[in-house]
Amino acid sequence: MTEAWAEYLHYLKQSEGRHTNIAIVDDIRQDAELLAETIEAYMSAHGISRDKAKLFASGEDFLRDFKPAVYDIIFLDIYMTGISGMDTAHEIRKLDSECSIIFVTTSPDFAVDSYEVDADYYLLKPVNREQVFRALDRCDVNLMERNRYVIVPAHGISRDKAKLFASGEDFLRDFKPAVYDIIFLDIYMTGISGMDTAHEIRKLDSECSIIFVTTSPDFAVDSYEVDADYYLLKPVNREQVFRALDRCDVNLMERNRYVIVPAHGGEFKLFLHDISYTEYINRRILVHMQDRSTVEINMSQRDFSLLLLQHYWFCDCIKGVLVNLEDVYKLLNDRFVMKSGVSIPISRLKYNDVREKYLDYSFKSLREGHEL
């Protein structure tokens, strides 16, 4: 058992029976109580276990009570007597980087700054039920309930070179859902604006990350409406870009990379890093997963190969078979031995190319810190 897995199991044991905990920090009692009622309606509708939202009249009151890993979601007014909501958020982040922060305030002035404390949403008063529900959806409370922490490795992420576009129109002509993981958008451009481009993206793809890079804070509040991950003001520096990419959780994005394939009369998300090897049998693709399960896909070998072989960790070693090099135990003179013990033959005509590809993969994995 790895140290990380042991830590995760210990966390699960410690968190059994734990409810979702929410705090509301607002010096206007009526606003706080109305917000609490709306949150309760959301939790009830989604069947989420929770304690009643705890109300605080000031940032000081909340910080006296605050302990890391206690609150899952914190709603913060900004303009309050005493310490502001933004300063309160900075104090929270010194101790807890995981909890969700949602600002609920009267002014858009701090919308750009909200990204600096990894806020999940920025609401302008007066708020309605739909807006609060959308903010809670952004936090993904159901996922929070099931899996509060995710252990991720250091950087070392497979990627293609970033593709450049001079306008929103150029990008949208090229755009297809589930192709781009992260999209950096300027807002003020010739033709369609970056914000309008983002709205068009969201009509087709709700999963990709959007990061605005622009000269004005004017659209920072609107950026939450298209589920932007970050809002950067030009000129940007290396640290700011790194922080924006951290917010996207690129490592998790890489581990969850998938392709959409036809299966059982519908569509199916096939997670690429979970595949062991695939076979083409009776005009169907049989996908062997690393957990020993199998999936049948109604595709030609040619079309399926085009989907997988664009990723460097897949290898075409013999006719009708694709191998995920991540799941290879060792390479012999005539075959791969998979971690499950299964042997996959290698064509004699392809052996030298396959061996070179496997060595390239092994070197790349070691250089990027991946486990072989």
PDB file of C-alpha atoms in Angstrom, residues 195-362:
ATOM      1  CA  MET A 195     -16.882  37.047 -23.585  1.00  0.00           C
ATOM      2  CA  ASP A 196     -19.214  36.262 -26.498  1.00  0.00           C
ATOM      3  CA  THR A 197     -16.736  33.611 -27.648  1.00  0.00           C
ATOM      4  CA  ALA A 198     -16.892  32.056 -24.184  1.00  0.00           C
ATOM      5  CA  HIS A 199     -20.695  31.911 -24.333  1.00  0.00           C
ATOM      6  CA  GLU A 200     -20.489  30.112 -27.683  1.00  0.00           C
ATOM      7  CA  ILE A 201     -17.961  27.648 -26.233  1.00  0.00           C
ATOM      8  CA  ARG A 202     -20.260  26.862 -23.313  1.00  0.00           C
ATOM      9  CA  LYS A 203     -23.131  25.983 -25.668  1.00  0.00           C
ATOM     10  CA  LEU A 204     -21.091  22.969 -26.797  1.00  0.00           C
ATOM     11  CA  ASP A 205     -18.546  22.258 -24.062  1.00  0.00           C
ATOM     12  CA  SER A 206     -19.132  22.637 -20.328  1.00  0.00           C
ATOM     13  CA  GLU A 207     -15.929  20.837 -19.301  1.00  0.00           C
ATOM     14  CA  CYS A 208     -13.023  22.830 -20.761  1.00  0.00           C
ATOM     15  CA  SER A 209     -11.318  25.459 -18.617  1.00  0.00           C
ATOM     16  CA  ILE A 210     -11.549  29.122 -19.660  1.00  0.00           C
ATOM     17  CA  ILE A 211      -8.998  31.716 -18.510  1.00  0.00           C
ATOM     18  CA  PHE A 212      -9.534  35.348 -19.489  1.00  0.00           C
ATOM     19  CA  VAL A 213      -6.419  37.458 -20.156  1.00  0.00           C
ATOM     20  CA  THR A 214      -7.422  41.054 -20.787  1.00  0.00           C
ATOM     21  CA  THR A 215      -6.756  44.716 -20.037  1.00  0.00           C
ATOM     22  CA  SER A 216      -9.858  45.628 -18.020  1.00  0.00           C
ATOM     23  CA  PRO A 217     -11.628  44.335 -14.889  1.00  0.00           C
ATOM     24  CA  ASP A 218     -15.017  45.311 -16.354  1.00  0.00           C
ATOM     25  CA  PHE A 219     -16.060  41.736 -17.194  1.00  0.00           C
ATOM     26  CA  ALA A 220     -14.736  39.987 -14.086  1.00  0.00           C
ATOM     27  CA  VAL A 221     -18.227  39.461 -12.598  1.00  0.00           C
ATOM     28  CA  ASP A 222     -19.560  38.258 -15.970  1.00  0.00           C
ATOM     29  CA  SER A 223     -16.699  35.752 -16.186  1.00  0.00           C
ATOM     30  CA  TYR A 224     -18.370  33.658 -13.490  1.00  0.00           C
ATOM     31  CA  GLU A 225     -21.431  33.273 -15.721  1.00  0.00           C
ATOM     32  CA  VAL A 226     -19.373  31.234 -18.193  1.00  0.00           C
ATOM     33  CA  ASP A 227     -17.632  29.233 -15.446  1.00  0.00           C
ATOM     34  CA  ALA A 228     -14.227  30.810 -16.047  1.00  0.00           C
ATOM     35  CA  ASP A 229     -11.390  29.347 -14.014  1.00  0.00           C
ATOM     36  CA  TYR A 230      -9.414  32.575 -13.775  1.00  0.00           C
ATOM     37  CA  TYR A 231      -9.334  36.234 -14.834  1.00  0.00           C
ATOM     38  CA  LEU A 232      -5.905  37.752 -15.502  1.00  0.00           C
ATOM     39  CA  LEU A 233      -5.165  41.432 -16.129  1.00  0.00           C
ATOM     40  CA  LYS A 234      -2.462  42.301 -18.665  1.00  0.00           C
ATOM     41  CA  PRO A 235       0.459  42.521 -18.451  1.00  0.00           C
ATOM     42  CA  VAL A 236       0.676  39.062 -16.848  1.00  0.00           C
ATOM     43  CA  ASN A 237       3.719  37.483 -15.268  1.00  0.00           C
ATOM     44  CA  ARG A 238       4.861  33.873 -14.922  1.00  0.00           C
ATOM     45  CA  GLU A 239       3.574  33.521 -11.349  1.00  0.00           C
ATOM     46  CA  GLN A 240       0.074  34.673 -12.283  1.00  0.00           C
ATOM     47  CA  VAL A 241      -0.137  32.273 -15.226  1.00  0.00           C
ATOM     48  CA  PHE A 242       1.130  29.391 -13.062  1.00  0.00           C
ATOM     49  CA  ARG A 243      -1.491  30.206 -10.440  1.00  0.00           C
ATOM     50  CA  ALA A 244      -4.235  30.236 -13.089  1.00  0.00           C
ATOM     51  CA  LEU A 245      -3.107  26.826 -14.368  1.00  0.00           C
ATOM     52  CA  ASP A 246      -3.000  25.489 -10.815  1.00  0.00           C
ATOM     53  CA  ARG A 247      -6.626  26.556 -10.476  1.00  0.00           C
ATOM     54  CA  CYS A 248      -7.502  24.448 -13.534  1.00  0.00           C
ATOM     55  CA  ASP A 249      -5.900  21.415 -11.830  1.00  0.00           C
ATOM     56  CA  VAL A 250      -4.123  20.332 -14.993  1.00  0.00           C
ATOM     57  CA  ASN A 251      -2.829  17.103 -13.438  1.00  0.00           C
ATOM     58  CA  LEU A 252      -6.354  15.965 -12.642  1.00  0.00           C
ATOM     59  CA  MET A 253      -7.422  17.028 -16.136  1.00  0.00           C
ATOM     60  CA  GLU A 254      -4.699  14.852 -17.636  1.00  0.00           C
ATOM     61  CA  ARG A 255      -5.642  11.796 -15.555  1.00  0.00           C
ATOM     62  CA  ASN A 256      -9.303  12.198 -16.555  1.00  0.00           C
ATOM     63  CA  ARG A 257      -8.608  12.564 -20.290  1.00  0.00           C
ATOM     64  CA  TYR A 258     -11.226  10.736 -22.352  1.00  0.00           C
ATOM     65  CA  VAL A 259     -12.626  10.226 -25.831  1.00  0.00           C
ATOM     66  CA  ILE A 260     -16.304   9.943 -26.778  1.00  0.00           C
ATOM     67  CA  VAL A 261     -17.101   6.605 -28.460  1.00  0.00           C
ATOM     68  CA  PRO A 262     -20.344   4.906 -29.591  1.00  0.00           C
ATOM     69  CA  ALA A 263     -21.558   2.101 -27.322  1.00  0.00           C
ATOM     70  CA  HIS A 264     -24.897   0.353 -26.627  1.00  0.00           C
ATOM     71  CA  GLY A 265     -26.937   2.676 -28.840  1.00  0.00           C
ATOM     72  CA  GLY A 266     -25.531   5.844 -27.266  1.00  0.00           C
ATOM     73  CA  GLU A 267     -22.240   7.549 -26.457  1.00  0.00           C
ATOM     74  CA  PHE A 268     -19.673   6.559 -23.846  1.00  0.00           C
ATOM     75  CA  LYS A 269     -16.750   8.353 -22.203  1.00  0.00           C
ATOM     76  CA  LEU A 270     -13.697   6.126 -22.521  1.00  0.00           C
ATOM     77  CA  PHE A 271     -11.005   7.259 -20.061  1.00  0.00           C
ATOM     78  CA  LEU A 272      -7.687   6.833 -21.854  1.00  0.00           C
ATOM     79  CA  HIS A 273      -5.418   6.286 -18.860  1.00  0.00           C
ATOM     80  CA  ASP A 274      -7.661   3.444 -17.632  1.00  0.00           C
ATOM     81  CA  ILE A 275      -7.146   1.328 -20.777  1.00  0.00           C
ATOM     82  CA  SER A 276      -4.749  -1.646 -20.761  1.00  0.00           C
ATOM     83  CA  TYR A 277      -5.006  -2.800 -24.390  1.00  0.00           C
ATOM     84  CA  THR A 278      -7.605  -3.113 -27.169  1.00  0.00           C
ATOM     85  CA  GLU A 279      -8.443  -5.777 -29.757  1.00  0.00           C
ATOM     86  CA  TYR A 280     -10.415  -5.623 -33.004  1.00  0.00           C
ATOM     87  CA  ILE A 281     -12.665  -8.715 -33.056  1.00  0.00           C
ATOM     88  CA  ASN A 282     -15.709  -9.426 -35.227  1.00  0.00           C
ATOM     89  CA  ARG A 283     -15.850  -5.820 -36.483  1.00  0.00           C
ATOM     90  CA  ARG A 284     -15.925  -4.446 -32.966  1.00  0.00           C
ATOM     91  CA  ILE A 285     -13.363  -2.972 -30.617  1.00  0.00           C
ATOM     92  CA  LEU A 286     -12.925  -4.898 -27.370  1.00  0.00           C
ATOM     93  CA  VAL A 287     -11.284  -2.609 -24.807  1.00  0.00           C
ATOM     94  CA  HIS A 288      -9.542  -4.297 -21.886  1.00  0.00           C
ATOM     95  CA  MET A 289      -9.411  -1.950 -18.909  1.00  0.00           C
ATOM     96  CA  GLN A 290      -6.747  -1.990 -16.213  1.00  0.00           C
ATOM     97  CA  ASP A 291      -9.335  -3.063 -13.624  1.00  0.00           C
ATOM     98  CA  ARG A 292      -9.867  -6.266 -15.744  1.00  0.00           C
ATOM     99  CA  SER A 293     -13.294  -5.140 -17.039  1.00  0.00           C
ATOM    100  CA  THR A 294     -14.025  -4.963 -20.800  1.00  0.00           C
ATOM    101  CA  VAL A 295     -15.960  -2.541 -22.990  1.00  0.00           C
ATOM    102  CA  GLU A 296     -17.307  -3.247 -26.506  1.00  0.00           C
ATOM    103  CA  ILE A 297     -17.301  -0.360 -28.980  1.00  0.00           C
ATOM    104  CA  ASN A 298     -18.932  -0.237 -32.406  1.00  0.00           C
ATOM    105  CA  MET A 299     -16.146   1.392 -34.417  1.00  0.00           C
ATOM    106  CA  SER A 300     -13.723   0.475 -37.162  1.00  0.00           C
ATOM    107  CA  GLN A 301     -10.137  -0.205 -36.139  1.00  0.00           C
ATOM    108  CA  ARG A 302      -8.997   2.646 -38.376  1.00  0.00           C
ATOM    109  CA  ASP A 303     -11.226   5.261 -36.726  1.00  0.00           C
ATOM    110  CA  PHE A 304     -10.465   3.996 -33.221  1.00  0.00           C
ATOM    111  CA  SER A 305      -6.720   4.014 -33.879  1.00  0.00           C
ATOM    112  CA  LEU A 306      -6.909   7.634 -35.007  1.00  0.00           C
ATOM    113  CA  LEU A 307      -8.420   8.532 -31.621  1.00  0.00           C
ATOM    114  CA  LEU A 308      -5.830   6.719 -29.506  1.00  0.00           C
ATOM    115  CA  LEU A 309      -2.568   6.913 -31.439  1.00  0.00           C
ATOM    116  CA  GLN A 310      -2.486  10.703 -31.249  1.00  0.00           C
ATOM    117  CA  HIS A 311      -1.502  10.148 -27.587  1.00  0.00           C
ATOM    118  CA  TYR A 312       2.137   9.181 -27.141  1.00  0.00           C
ATOM    119  CA  TRP A 313       1.464   6.432 -24.591  1.00  0.00           C
ATOM    120  CA  PHE A 314      -0.474   4.247 -27.059  1.00  0.00           C
ATOM    121  CA  CYS A 315       1.289   1.857 -29.425  1.00  0.00           C
ATOM    122  CA  ASP A 316       0.205  -0.123 -32.496  1.00  0.00           C
ATOM    123  CA  CYS A 317       2.262  -3.304 -32.046  1.00  0.00           C
ATOM    124  CA  ILE A 318       0.409  -5.823 -34.224  1.00  0.00           C
ATOM    125  CA  LYS A 319      -2.585  -5.734 -36.561  1.00  0.00           C
ATOM    126  CA  GLY A 320      -5.840  -5.110 -34.678  1.00  0.00           C
ATOM    127  CA  VAL A 321      -4.210  -4.469 -31.272  1.00  0.00           C
ATOM    128  CA  LEU A 322      -3.361  -1.214 -29.473  1.00  0.00           C
ATOM    129  CA  VAL A 323      -1.402  -1.192 -26.212  1.00  0.00           C
ATOM    130  CA  ASN A 324      -1.309   1.423 -23.462  1.00  0.00           C
ATOM    131  CA  LEU A 325       2.400   1.638 -22.623  1.00  0.00           C
ATOM    132  CA  GLU A 326       1.495   2.873 -19.136  1.00  0.00           C
ATOM    133  CA  ASP A 327       0.254  -0.636 -18.340  1.00  0.00           C
ATOM    134  CA  VAL A 328       3.246  -2.534 -19.754  1.00  0.00           C
ATOM    135  CA  TYR A 329       5.272  -4.521 -17.210  1.00  0.00           C
ATOM    136  CA  LYS A 330       8.162  -5.319 -19.549  1.00  0.00           C
ATOM    137  CA  LEU A 331       9.196  -5.571 -23.197  1.00  0.00           C
ATOM    138  CA  LEU A 332      10.588  -8.918 -24.419  1.00  0.00           C
ATOM    139  CA  ASN A 333      12.040  -9.885 -27.812  1.00  0.00           C
ATOM    140  CA  ASP A 334       8.668 -10.771 -29.305  1.00  0.00           C
ATOM    141  CA  ARG A 335       5.960  -9.427 -26.997  1.00  0.00           C
ATOM    142  CA  PHE A 336       4.800  -7.037 -24.315  1.00  0.00           C
ATOM    143  CA  VAL A 337       4.020  -8.452 -20.900  1.00  0.00           C
ATOM    144  CA  MET A 338       1.262  -6.386 -19.317  1.00  0.00           C
ATOM    145  CA  LYS A 339       0.990  -5.705 -15.574  1.00  0.00           C
ATOM    146  CA  SER A 340      -1.951  -8.127 -15.483  1.00  0.00           C
ATOM    147  CA  GLY A 341       0.315 -10.909 -16.815  1.00  0.00           C
ATOM    148  CA  VAL A 342      -1.257 -10.937 -20.286  1.00  0.00           C
ATOM    149  CA  SER A 343       1.207 -11.273 -23.196  1.00  0.00           C
ATOM    150  CA  ILE A 344       0.659  -9.136 -26.306  1.00  0.00           C
ATOM    151  CA  PRO A 345       2.628 -10.311 -29.388  1.00  0.00           C
ATOM    152  CA  ILE A 346       4.622  -7.794 -31.419  1.00  0.00           C
ATOM    153  CA  SER A 347       4.846  -8.027 -35.203  1.00  0.00           C
ATOM    154  CA  ARG A 348       8.385  -8.838 -36.384  1.00  0.00           C
ATOM    155  CA  LEU A 349       8.082  -6.143 -39.038  1.00  0.00           C
ATOM    156  CA  LYS A 350       7.121  -3.551 -36.428  1.00  0.00           C
ATOM    157  CA  TYR A 351       9.407  -4.646 -33.594  1.00  0.00           C
ATOM    158  CA  ASN A 352      12.160  -2.044 -34.055  1.00  0.00           C
ATOM    159  CA  ASP A 353       9.670   0.821 -34.295  1.00  0.00           C
ATOM    160  CA  VAL A 354       7.710  -0.497 -31.289  1.00  0.00           C
ATOM    161  CA  ARG A 355      10.881  -0.879 -29.220  1.00  0.00           C
ATOM    162  CA  GLU A 356      11.959   2.670 -30.084  1.00  0.00           C
ATOM    163  CA  LYS A 357       8.542   4.034 -29.167  1.00  0.00           C
ATOM    164  CA  TYR A 358       8.565   2.164 -25.838  1.00  0.00           C
ATOM    165  CA  LEU A 359      12.055   3.481 -24.985  1.00  0.00           C
ATOM    166  CA  ASP A 360      10.973   7.024 -25.904  1.00  0.00           C
ATOM    167  CA  TYR A 361       7.894   6.636 -23.701  1.00  0.00           C
ATOM    168  CA  SER A 362       9.993   5.288 -20.793  1.00  0.00           C
TER     169      SER A 362
END
